[in-house]
PDB file of C-alpha atoms in Angstrom:
ATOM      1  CA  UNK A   1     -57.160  92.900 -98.883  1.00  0.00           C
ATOM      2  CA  UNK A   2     -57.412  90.551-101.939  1.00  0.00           C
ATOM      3  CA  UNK A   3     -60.587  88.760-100.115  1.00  0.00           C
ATOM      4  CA  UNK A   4     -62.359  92.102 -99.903  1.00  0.00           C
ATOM      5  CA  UNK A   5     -61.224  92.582-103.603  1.00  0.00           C
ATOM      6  CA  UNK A   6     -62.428  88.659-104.479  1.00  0.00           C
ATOM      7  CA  UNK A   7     -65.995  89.917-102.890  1.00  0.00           C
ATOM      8  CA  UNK A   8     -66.542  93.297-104.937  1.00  0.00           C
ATOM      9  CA  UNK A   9     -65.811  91.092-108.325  1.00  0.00           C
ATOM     10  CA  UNK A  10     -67.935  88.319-107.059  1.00  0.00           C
ATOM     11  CA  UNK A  11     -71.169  89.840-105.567  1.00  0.00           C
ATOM     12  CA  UNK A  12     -72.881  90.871-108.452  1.00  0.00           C
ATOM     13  CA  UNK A  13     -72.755  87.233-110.104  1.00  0.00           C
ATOM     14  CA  UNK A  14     -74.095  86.175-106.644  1.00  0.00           C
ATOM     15  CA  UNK A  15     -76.705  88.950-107.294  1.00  0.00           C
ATOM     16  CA  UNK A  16     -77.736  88.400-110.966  1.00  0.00           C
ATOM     17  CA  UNK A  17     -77.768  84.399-111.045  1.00  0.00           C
ATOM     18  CA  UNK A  18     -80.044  85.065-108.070  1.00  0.00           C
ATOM     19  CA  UNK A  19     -83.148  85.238-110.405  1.00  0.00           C
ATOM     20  CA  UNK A  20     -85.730  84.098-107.611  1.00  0.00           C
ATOM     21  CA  UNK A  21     -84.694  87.124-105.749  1.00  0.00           C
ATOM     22  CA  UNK A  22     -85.934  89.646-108.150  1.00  0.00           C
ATOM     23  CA  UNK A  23     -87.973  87.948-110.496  1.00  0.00           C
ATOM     24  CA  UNK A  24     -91.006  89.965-110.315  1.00  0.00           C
ATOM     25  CA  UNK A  25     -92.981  92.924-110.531  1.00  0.00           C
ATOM     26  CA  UNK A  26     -93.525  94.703-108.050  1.00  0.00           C
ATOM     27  CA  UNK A  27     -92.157  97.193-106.924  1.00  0.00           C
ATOM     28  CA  UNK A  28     -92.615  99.772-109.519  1.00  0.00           C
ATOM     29  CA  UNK A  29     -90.514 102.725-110.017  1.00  0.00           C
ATOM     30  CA  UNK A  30     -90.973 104.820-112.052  1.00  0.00           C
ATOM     31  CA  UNK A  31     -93.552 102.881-113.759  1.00  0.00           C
ATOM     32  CA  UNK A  32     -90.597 100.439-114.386  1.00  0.00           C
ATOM     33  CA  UNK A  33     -91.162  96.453-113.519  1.00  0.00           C
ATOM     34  CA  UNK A  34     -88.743  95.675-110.319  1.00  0.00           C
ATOM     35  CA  UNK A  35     -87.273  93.126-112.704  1.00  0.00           C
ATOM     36  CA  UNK A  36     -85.887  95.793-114.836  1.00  0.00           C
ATOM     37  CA  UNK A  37     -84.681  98.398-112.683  1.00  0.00           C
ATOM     38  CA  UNK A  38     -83.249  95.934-110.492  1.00  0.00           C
ATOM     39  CA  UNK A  39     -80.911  94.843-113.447  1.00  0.00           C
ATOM     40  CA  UNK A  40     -80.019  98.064-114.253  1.00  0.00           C
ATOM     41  CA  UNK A  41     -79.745  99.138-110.465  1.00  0.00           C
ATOM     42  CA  UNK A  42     -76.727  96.527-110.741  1.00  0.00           C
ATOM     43  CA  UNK A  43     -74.925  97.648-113.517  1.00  0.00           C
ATOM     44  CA  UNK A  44     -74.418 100.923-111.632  1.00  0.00           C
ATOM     45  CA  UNK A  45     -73.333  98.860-108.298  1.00  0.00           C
ATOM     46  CA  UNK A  46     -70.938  96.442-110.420  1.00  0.00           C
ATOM     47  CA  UNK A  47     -69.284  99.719-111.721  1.00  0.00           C
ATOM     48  CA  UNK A  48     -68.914 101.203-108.305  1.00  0.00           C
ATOM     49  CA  UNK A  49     -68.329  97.540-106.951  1.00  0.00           C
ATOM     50  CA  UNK A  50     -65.110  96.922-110.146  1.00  0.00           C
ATOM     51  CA  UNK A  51     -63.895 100.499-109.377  1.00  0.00           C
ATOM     52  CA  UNK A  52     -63.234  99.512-106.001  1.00  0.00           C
ATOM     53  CA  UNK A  53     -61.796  96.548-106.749  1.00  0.00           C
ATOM     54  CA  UNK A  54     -59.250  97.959-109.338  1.00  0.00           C
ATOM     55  CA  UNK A  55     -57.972 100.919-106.782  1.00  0.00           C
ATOM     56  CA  UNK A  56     -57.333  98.507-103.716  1.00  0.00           C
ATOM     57  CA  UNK A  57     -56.201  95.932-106.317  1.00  0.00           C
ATOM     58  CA  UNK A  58     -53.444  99.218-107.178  1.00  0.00           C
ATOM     59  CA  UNK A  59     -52.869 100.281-103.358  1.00  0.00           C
ATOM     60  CA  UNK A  60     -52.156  96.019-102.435  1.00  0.00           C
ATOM     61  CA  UNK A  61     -49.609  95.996-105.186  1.00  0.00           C
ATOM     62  CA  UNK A  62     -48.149  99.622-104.135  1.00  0.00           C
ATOM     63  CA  UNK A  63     -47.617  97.815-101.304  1.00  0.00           C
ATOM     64  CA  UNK A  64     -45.902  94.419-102.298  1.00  0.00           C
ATOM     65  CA  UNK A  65     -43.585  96.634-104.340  1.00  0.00           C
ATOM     66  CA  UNK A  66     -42.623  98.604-100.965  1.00  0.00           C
ATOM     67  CA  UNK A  67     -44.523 101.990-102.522  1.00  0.00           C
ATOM     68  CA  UNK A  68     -42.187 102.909-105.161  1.00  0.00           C
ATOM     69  CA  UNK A  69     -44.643 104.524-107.889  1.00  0.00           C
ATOM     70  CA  UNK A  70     -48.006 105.443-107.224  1.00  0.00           C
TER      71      UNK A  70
END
């Protein structure tokens, strides 16, 4: 559980200090650079990615404690 947790916090550094990967222009959307919307792309995925995180993080330690409180 906490590796899976590890990997939803960790990807998008992996992602973003990647800058070979997505440094450039095409594609387009929207008349948007693929540089740009790539970025911003990932701030929507690290949200989705940290919420996640933060729920199993809250169901592994529901479950150390024996499920108690929810």
């Amino acid at each position: 559980m906490r590796m899976i947790i590890a990997l939803c916090l960790f990807a998008p550094f992996v992602a973003m200090l990647w800058v070979g990967s997505y440094a450039k222009v095409d594609p387009t959307f929207i008349g948007m650079p693929f540089f740009y919307w790539y970025q911003m792309l990932w701030v929507l995925v690290s949200t989705a990615l940290t919420m996640i995180a933060y729920k199993l993080w809250q169901r592994d330690q529901r479950a150390r404690k024996g499920g108690a409180s929810k």
